[in-house]
PDB file of C-alpha atoms in Angstrom:
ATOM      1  CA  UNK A  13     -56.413  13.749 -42.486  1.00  0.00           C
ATOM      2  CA  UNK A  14     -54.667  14.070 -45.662  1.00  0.00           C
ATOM      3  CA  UNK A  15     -54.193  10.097 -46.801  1.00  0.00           C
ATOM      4  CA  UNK A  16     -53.161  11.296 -50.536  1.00  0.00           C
ATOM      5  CA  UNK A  17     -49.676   9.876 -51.414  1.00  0.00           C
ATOM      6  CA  UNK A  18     -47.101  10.893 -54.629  1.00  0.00           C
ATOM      7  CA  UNK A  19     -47.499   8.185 -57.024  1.00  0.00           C
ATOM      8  CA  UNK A  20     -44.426   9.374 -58.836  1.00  0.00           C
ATOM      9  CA  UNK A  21     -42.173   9.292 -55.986  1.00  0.00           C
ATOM     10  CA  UNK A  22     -43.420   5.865 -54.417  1.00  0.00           C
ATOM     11  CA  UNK A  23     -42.607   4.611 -58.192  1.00  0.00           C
ATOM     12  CA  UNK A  24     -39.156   6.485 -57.593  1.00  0.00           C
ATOM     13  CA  UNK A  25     -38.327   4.906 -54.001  1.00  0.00           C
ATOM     14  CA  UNK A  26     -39.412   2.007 -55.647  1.00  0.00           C
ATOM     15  CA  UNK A  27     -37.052   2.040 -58.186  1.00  0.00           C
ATOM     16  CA  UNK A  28     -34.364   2.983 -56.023  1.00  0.00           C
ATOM     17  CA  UNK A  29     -35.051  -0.415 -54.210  1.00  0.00           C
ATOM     18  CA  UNK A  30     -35.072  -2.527 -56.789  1.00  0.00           C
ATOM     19  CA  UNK A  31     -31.615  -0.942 -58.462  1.00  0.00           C
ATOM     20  CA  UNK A  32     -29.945  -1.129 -54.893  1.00  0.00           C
ATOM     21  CA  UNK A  33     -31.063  -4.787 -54.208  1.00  0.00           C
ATOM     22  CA  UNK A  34     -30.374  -5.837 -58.207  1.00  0.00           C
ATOM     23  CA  UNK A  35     -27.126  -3.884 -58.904  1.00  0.00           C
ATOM     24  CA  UNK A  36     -23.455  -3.826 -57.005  1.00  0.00           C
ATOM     25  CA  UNK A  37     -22.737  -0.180 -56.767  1.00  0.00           C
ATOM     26  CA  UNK A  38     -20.033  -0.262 -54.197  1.00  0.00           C
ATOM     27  CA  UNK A  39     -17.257  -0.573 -56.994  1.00  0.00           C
ATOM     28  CA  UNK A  40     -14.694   2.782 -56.374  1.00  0.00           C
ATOM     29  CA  UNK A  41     -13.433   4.860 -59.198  1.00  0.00           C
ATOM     30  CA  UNK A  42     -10.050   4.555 -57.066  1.00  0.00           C
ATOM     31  CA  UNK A  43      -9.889   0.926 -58.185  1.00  0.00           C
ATOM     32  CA  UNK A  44     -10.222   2.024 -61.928  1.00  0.00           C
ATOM     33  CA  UNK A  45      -7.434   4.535 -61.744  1.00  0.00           C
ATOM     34  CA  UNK A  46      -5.279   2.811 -59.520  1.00  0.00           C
ATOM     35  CA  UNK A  47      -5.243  -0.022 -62.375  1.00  0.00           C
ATOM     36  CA  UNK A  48      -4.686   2.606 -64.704  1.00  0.00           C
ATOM     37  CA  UNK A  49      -1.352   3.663 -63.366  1.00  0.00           C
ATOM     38  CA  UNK A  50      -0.575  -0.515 -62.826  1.00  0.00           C
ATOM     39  CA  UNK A  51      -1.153  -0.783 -66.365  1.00  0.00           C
ATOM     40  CA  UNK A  52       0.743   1.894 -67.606  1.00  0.00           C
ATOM     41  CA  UNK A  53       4.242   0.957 -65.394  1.00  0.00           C
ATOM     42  CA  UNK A  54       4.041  -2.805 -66.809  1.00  0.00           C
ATOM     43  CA  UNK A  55       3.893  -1.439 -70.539  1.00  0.00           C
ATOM     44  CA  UNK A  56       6.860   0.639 -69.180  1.00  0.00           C
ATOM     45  CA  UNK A  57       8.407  -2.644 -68.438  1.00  0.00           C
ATOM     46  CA  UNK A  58       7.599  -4.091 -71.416  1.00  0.00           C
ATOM     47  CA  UNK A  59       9.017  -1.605 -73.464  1.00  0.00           C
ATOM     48  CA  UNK A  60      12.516  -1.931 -71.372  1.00  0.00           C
ATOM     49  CA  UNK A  61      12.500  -5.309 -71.477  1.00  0.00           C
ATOM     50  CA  UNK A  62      11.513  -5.635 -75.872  1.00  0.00           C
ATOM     51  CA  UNK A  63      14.438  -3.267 -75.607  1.00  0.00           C
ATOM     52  CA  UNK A  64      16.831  -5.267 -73.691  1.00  0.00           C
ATOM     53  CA  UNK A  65      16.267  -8.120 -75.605  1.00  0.00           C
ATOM     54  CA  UNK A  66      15.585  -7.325 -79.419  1.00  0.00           C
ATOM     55  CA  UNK A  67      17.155  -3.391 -79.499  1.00  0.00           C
ATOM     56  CA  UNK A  68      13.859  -2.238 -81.034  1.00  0.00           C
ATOM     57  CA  UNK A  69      10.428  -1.125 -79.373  1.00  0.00           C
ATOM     58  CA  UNK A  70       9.385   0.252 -83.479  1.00  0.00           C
ATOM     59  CA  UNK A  71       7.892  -3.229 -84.867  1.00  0.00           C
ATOM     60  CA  UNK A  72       6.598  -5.354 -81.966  1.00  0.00           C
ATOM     61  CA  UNK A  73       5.295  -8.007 -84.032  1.00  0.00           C
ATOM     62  CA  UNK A  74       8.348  -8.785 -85.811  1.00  0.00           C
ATOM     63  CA  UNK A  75      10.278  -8.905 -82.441  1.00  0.00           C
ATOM     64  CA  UNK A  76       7.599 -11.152 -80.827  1.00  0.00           C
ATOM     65  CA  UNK A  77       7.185 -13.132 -83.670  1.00  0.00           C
ATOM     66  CA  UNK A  78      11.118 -13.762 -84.716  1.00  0.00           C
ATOM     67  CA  UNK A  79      11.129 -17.727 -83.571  1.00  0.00           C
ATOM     68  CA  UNK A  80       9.218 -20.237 -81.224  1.00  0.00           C
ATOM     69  CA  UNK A  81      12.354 -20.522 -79.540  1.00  0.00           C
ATOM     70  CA  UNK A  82      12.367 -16.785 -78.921  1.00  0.00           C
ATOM     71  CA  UNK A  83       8.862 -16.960 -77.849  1.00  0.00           C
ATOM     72  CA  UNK A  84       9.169 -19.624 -75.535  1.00  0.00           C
ATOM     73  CA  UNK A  85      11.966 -17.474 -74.280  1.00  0.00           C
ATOM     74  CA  UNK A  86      10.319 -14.617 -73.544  1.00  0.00           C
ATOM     75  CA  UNK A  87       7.204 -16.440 -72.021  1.00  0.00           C
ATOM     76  CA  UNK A  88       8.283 -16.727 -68.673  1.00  0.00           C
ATOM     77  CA  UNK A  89       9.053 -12.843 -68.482  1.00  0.00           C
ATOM     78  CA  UNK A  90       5.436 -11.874 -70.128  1.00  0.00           C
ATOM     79  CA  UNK A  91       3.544 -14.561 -67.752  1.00  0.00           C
ATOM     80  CA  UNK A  92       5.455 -12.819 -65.104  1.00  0.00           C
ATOM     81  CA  UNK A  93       4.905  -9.046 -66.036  1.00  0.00           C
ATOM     82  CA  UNK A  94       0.578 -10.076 -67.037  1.00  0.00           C
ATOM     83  CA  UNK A  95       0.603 -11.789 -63.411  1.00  0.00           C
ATOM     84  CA  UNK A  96       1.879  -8.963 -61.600  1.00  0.00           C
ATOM     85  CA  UNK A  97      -0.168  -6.378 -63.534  1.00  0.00           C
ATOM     86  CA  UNK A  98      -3.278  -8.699 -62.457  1.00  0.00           C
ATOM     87  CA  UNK A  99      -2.478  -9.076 -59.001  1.00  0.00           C
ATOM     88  CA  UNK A 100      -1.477  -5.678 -58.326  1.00  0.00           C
ATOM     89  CA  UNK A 101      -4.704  -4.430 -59.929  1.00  0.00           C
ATOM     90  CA  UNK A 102      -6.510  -6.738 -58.316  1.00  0.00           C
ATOM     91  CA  UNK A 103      -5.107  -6.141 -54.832  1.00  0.00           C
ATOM     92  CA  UNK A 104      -5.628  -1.995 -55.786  1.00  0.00           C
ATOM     93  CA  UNK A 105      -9.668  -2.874 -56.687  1.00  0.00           C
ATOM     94  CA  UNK A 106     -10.105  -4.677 -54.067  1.00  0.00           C
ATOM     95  CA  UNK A 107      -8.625  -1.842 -51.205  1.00  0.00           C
ATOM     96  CA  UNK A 108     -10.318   0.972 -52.535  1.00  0.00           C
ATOM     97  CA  UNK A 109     -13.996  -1.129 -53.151  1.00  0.00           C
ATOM     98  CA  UNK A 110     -13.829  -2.554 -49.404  1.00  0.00           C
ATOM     99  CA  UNK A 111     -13.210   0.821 -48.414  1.00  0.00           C
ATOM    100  CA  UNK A 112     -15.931   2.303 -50.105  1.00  0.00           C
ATOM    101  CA  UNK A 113     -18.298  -0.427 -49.413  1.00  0.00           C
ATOM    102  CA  UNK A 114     -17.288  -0.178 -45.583  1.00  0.00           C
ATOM    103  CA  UNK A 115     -18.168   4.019 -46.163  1.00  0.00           C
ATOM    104  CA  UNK A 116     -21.446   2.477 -47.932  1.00  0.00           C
ATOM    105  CA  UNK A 117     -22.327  -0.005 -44.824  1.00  0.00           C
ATOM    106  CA  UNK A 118     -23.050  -2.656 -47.354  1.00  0.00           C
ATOM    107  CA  UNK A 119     -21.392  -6.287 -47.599  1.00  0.00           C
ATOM    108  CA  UNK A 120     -18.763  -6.634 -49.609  1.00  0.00           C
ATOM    109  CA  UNK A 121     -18.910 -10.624 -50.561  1.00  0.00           C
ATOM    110  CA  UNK A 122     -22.260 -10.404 -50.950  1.00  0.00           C
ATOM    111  CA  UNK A 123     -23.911 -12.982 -53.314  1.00  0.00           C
ATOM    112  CA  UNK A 124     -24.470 -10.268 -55.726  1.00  0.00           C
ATOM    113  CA  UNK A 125     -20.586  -9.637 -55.507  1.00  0.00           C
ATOM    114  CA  UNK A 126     -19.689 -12.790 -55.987  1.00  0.00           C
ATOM    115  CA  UNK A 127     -22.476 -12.774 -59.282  1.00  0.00           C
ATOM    116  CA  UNK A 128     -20.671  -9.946 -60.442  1.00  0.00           C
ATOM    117  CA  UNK A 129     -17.366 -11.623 -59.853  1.00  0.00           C
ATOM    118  CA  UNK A 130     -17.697 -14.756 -61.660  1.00  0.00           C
ATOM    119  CA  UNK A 131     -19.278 -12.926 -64.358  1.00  0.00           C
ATOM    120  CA  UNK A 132     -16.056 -11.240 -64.810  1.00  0.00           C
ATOM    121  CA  UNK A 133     -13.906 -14.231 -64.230  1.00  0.00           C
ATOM    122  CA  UNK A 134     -15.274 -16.901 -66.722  1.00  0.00           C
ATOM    123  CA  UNK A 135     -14.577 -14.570 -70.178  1.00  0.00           C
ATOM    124  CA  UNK A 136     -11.291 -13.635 -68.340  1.00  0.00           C
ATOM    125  CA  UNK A 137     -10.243 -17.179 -68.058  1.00  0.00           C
ATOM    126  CA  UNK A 138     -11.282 -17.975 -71.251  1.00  0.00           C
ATOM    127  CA  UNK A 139      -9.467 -14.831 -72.754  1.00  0.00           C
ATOM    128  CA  UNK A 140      -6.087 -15.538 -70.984  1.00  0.00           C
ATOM    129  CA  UNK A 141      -5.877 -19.419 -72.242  1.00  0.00           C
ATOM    130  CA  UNK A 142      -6.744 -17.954 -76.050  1.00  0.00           C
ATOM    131  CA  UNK A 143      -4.500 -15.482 -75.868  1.00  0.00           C
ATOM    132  CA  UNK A 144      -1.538 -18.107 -74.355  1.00  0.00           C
ATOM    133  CA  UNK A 145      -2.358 -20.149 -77.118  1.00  0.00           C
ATOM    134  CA  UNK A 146      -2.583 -18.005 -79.883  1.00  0.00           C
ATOM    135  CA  UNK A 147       0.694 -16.795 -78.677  1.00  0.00           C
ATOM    136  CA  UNK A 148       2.060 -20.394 -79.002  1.00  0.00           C
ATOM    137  CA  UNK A 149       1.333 -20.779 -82.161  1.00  0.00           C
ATOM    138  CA  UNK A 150       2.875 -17.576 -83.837  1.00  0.00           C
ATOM    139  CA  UNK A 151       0.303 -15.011 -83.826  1.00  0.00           C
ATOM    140  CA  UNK A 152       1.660 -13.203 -80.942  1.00  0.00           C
ATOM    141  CA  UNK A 153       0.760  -9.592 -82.422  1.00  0.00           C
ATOM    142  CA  UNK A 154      -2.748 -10.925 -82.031  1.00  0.00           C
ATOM    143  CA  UNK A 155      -2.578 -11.386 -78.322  1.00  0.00           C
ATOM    144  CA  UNK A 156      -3.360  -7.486 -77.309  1.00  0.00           C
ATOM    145  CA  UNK A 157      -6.498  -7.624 -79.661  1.00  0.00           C
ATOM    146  CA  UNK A 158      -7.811 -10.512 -77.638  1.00  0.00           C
ATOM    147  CA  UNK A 159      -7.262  -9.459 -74.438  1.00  0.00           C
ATOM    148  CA  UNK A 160      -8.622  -5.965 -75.361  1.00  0.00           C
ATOM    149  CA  UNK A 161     -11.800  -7.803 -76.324  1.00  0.00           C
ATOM    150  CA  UNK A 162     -12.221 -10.873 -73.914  1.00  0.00           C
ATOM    151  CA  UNK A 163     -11.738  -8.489 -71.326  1.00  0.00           C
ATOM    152  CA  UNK A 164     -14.121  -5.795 -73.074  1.00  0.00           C
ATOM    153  CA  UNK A 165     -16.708  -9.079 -73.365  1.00  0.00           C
ATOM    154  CA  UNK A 166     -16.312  -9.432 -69.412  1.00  0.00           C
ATOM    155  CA  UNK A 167     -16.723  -5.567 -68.321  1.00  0.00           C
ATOM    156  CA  UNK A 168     -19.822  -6.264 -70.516  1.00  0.00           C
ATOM    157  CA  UNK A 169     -21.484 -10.027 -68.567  1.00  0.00           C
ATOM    158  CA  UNK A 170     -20.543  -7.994 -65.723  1.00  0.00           C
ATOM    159  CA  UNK A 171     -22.175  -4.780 -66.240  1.00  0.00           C
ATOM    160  CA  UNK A 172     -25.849  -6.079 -65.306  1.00  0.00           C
ATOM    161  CA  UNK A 173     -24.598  -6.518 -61.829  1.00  0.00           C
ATOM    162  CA  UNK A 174     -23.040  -3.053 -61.490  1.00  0.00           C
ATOM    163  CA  UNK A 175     -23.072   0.664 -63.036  1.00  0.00           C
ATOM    164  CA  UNK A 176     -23.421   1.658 -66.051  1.00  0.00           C
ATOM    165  CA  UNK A 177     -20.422   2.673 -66.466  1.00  0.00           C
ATOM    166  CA  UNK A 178     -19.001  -0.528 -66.699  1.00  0.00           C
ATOM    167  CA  UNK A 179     -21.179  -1.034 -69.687  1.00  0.00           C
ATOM    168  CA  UNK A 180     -19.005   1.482 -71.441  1.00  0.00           C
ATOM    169  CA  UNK A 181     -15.989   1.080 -70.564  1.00  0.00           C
ATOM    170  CA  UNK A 182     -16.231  -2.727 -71.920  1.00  0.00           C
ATOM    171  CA  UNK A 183     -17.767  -1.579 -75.492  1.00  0.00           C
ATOM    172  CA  UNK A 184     -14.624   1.418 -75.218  1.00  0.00           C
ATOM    173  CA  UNK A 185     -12.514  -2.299 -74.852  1.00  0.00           C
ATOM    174  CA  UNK A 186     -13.918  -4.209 -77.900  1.00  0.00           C
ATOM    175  CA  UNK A 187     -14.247  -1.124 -79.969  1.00  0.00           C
ATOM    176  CA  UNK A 188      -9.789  -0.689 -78.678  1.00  0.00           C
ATOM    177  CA  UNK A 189      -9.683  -4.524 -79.364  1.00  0.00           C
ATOM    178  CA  UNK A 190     -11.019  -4.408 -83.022  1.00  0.00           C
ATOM    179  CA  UNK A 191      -8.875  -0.886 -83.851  1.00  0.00           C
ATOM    180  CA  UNK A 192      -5.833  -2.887 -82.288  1.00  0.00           C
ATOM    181  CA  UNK A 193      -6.293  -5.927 -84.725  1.00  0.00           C
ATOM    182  CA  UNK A 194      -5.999  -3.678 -87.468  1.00  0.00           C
ATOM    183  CA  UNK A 195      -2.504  -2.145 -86.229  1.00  0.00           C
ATOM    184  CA  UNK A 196      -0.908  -5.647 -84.627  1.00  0.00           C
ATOM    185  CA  UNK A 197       2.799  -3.578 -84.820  1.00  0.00           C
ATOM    186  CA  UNK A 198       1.303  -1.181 -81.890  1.00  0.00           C
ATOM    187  CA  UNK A 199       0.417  -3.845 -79.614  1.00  0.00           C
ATOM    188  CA  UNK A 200       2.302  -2.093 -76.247  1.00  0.00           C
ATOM    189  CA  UNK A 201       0.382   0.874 -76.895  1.00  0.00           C
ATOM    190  CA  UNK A 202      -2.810  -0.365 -77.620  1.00  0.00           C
ATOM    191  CA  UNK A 203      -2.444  -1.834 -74.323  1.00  0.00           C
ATOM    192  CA  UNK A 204      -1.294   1.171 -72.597  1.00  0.00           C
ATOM    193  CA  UNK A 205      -4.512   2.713 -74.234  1.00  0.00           C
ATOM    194  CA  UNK A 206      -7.036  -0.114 -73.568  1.00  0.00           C
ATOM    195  CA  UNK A 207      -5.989  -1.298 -70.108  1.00  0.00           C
ATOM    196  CA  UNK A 208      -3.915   2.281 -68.855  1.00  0.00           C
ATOM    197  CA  UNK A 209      -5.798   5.505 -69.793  1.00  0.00           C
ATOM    198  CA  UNK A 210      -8.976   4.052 -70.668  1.00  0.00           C
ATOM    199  CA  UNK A 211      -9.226   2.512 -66.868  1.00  0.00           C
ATOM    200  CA  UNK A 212      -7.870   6.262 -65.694  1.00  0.00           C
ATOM    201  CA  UNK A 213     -10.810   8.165 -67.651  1.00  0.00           C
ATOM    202  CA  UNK A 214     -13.246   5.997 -66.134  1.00  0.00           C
ATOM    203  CA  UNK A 215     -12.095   5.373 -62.697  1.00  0.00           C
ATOM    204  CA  UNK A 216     -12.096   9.123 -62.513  1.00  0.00           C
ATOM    205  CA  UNK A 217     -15.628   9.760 -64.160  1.00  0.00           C
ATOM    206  CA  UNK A 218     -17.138   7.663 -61.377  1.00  0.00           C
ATOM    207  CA  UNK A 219     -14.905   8.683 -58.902  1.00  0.00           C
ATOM    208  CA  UNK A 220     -16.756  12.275 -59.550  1.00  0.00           C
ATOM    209  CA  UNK A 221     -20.120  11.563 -60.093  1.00  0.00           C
ATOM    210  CA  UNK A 222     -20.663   8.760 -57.011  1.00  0.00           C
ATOM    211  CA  UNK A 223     -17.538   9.145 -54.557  1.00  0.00           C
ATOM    212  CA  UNK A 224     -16.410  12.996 -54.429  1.00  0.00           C
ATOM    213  CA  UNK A 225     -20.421  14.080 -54.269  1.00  0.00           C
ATOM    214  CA  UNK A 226     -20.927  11.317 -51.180  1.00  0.00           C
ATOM    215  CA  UNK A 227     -18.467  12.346 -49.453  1.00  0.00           C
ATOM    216  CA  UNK A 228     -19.186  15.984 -49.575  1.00  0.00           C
ATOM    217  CA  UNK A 229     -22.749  15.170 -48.603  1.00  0.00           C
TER     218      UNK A 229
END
């Protein structure tokens, strides 16, 4: 009888093991574009309401910046537009990854989820108190750049848990982060670019290479 075995693939189904049982891979490209399009509506918003308020969308730091009593104003409104955007991506990421973890048979709360979740959540909630602060204190056309790079710093604690991927798309949100500190005046479309299109490109990049060639299998 014939006892000889591959070396090379045992190593691969070995390695296959080890990524499945190290790495979350039940994240959904979905989730990525359907916070894309979430993204893109509240700068939308935000360009309506900059409108409404100071009849100019052409020089957002001097608009943001005009007084703390025009800050403190407008606080309410931006807490409210950054909470929606948050929850409604939030709500849209977590649809499409139950689905696909569901379509996976894997669990979604898993304790590698949750590792990849508070990964995510500790630079966010550090990012989100800088950025209210720094916004307090005047510098309000730095408050893109930071949360272009806190959340960039997240995608990339996260991305050890998850795919690759991930690993990109954060360094594509520090390298946005660090272009946007350069250009403070463009801070609604650094935004749309950072947390709109750059979540689109991705979300559909994975979507193709791990969702669309599943389910055709």
């Amino acid at each position: 009888m014939n006892s000889a075995v591959d070396p090379l693939a045992q190593l691969t189904e070995i390695r296959a093991i080890m990524e499945r049982s190290s790495r979350y891979l039940s994240l959904s490209g979905l989730s990525g574009i359907a916070a894309g399009v979430v993204a893109l509506v509240g700068v939308g918003v935000g360009y309506w309401y900059v409108g409404r308020e100071y009849g100019s969308t052409q020089d957002f730091v001097r608009v943001m910046q005009s007084s703390e009593g025009e800050r403190l104003r407008a606080l309410p409104f931006l807490l409210g537009l950054t909470g929606s955007i948050i929850l409604l991506a939030l709500s849209a990421a977590y649809y499409f990854t139950r689905r696909r973890a569901r379509h996976d048979k894997v669990q979604l709360w898993s304790p590698l989820g949750r590792r990849l979740a508070l990964s995510l959540a500790i630079p966010l909630a550090a990012g989100g108190l800088f950025c209210l602060a720094i916004y307090l204190q005047g510098a309000a056309g730095l408050v893109v750049p930071g949360m272009l790079l806190f959340y960039g710093l997240a995608l990339l604690n996260a991305s050890k848990y998850t795919l690759e991927e991930i690993r990109w798309l954060g360094l594509t949100e520090i390298g946005l982060g660090l272009v946007a500190v350069l250009f403070p005046g463009y801070g609604l479309l650094s935004f749309a670019l950072g947390f709109g299109l750059s979540h689109i490109i991705y979300g559909l990049l994975m979507y193709r290479r791990y969702e669309r060639t599943a389910r055709s299998l």
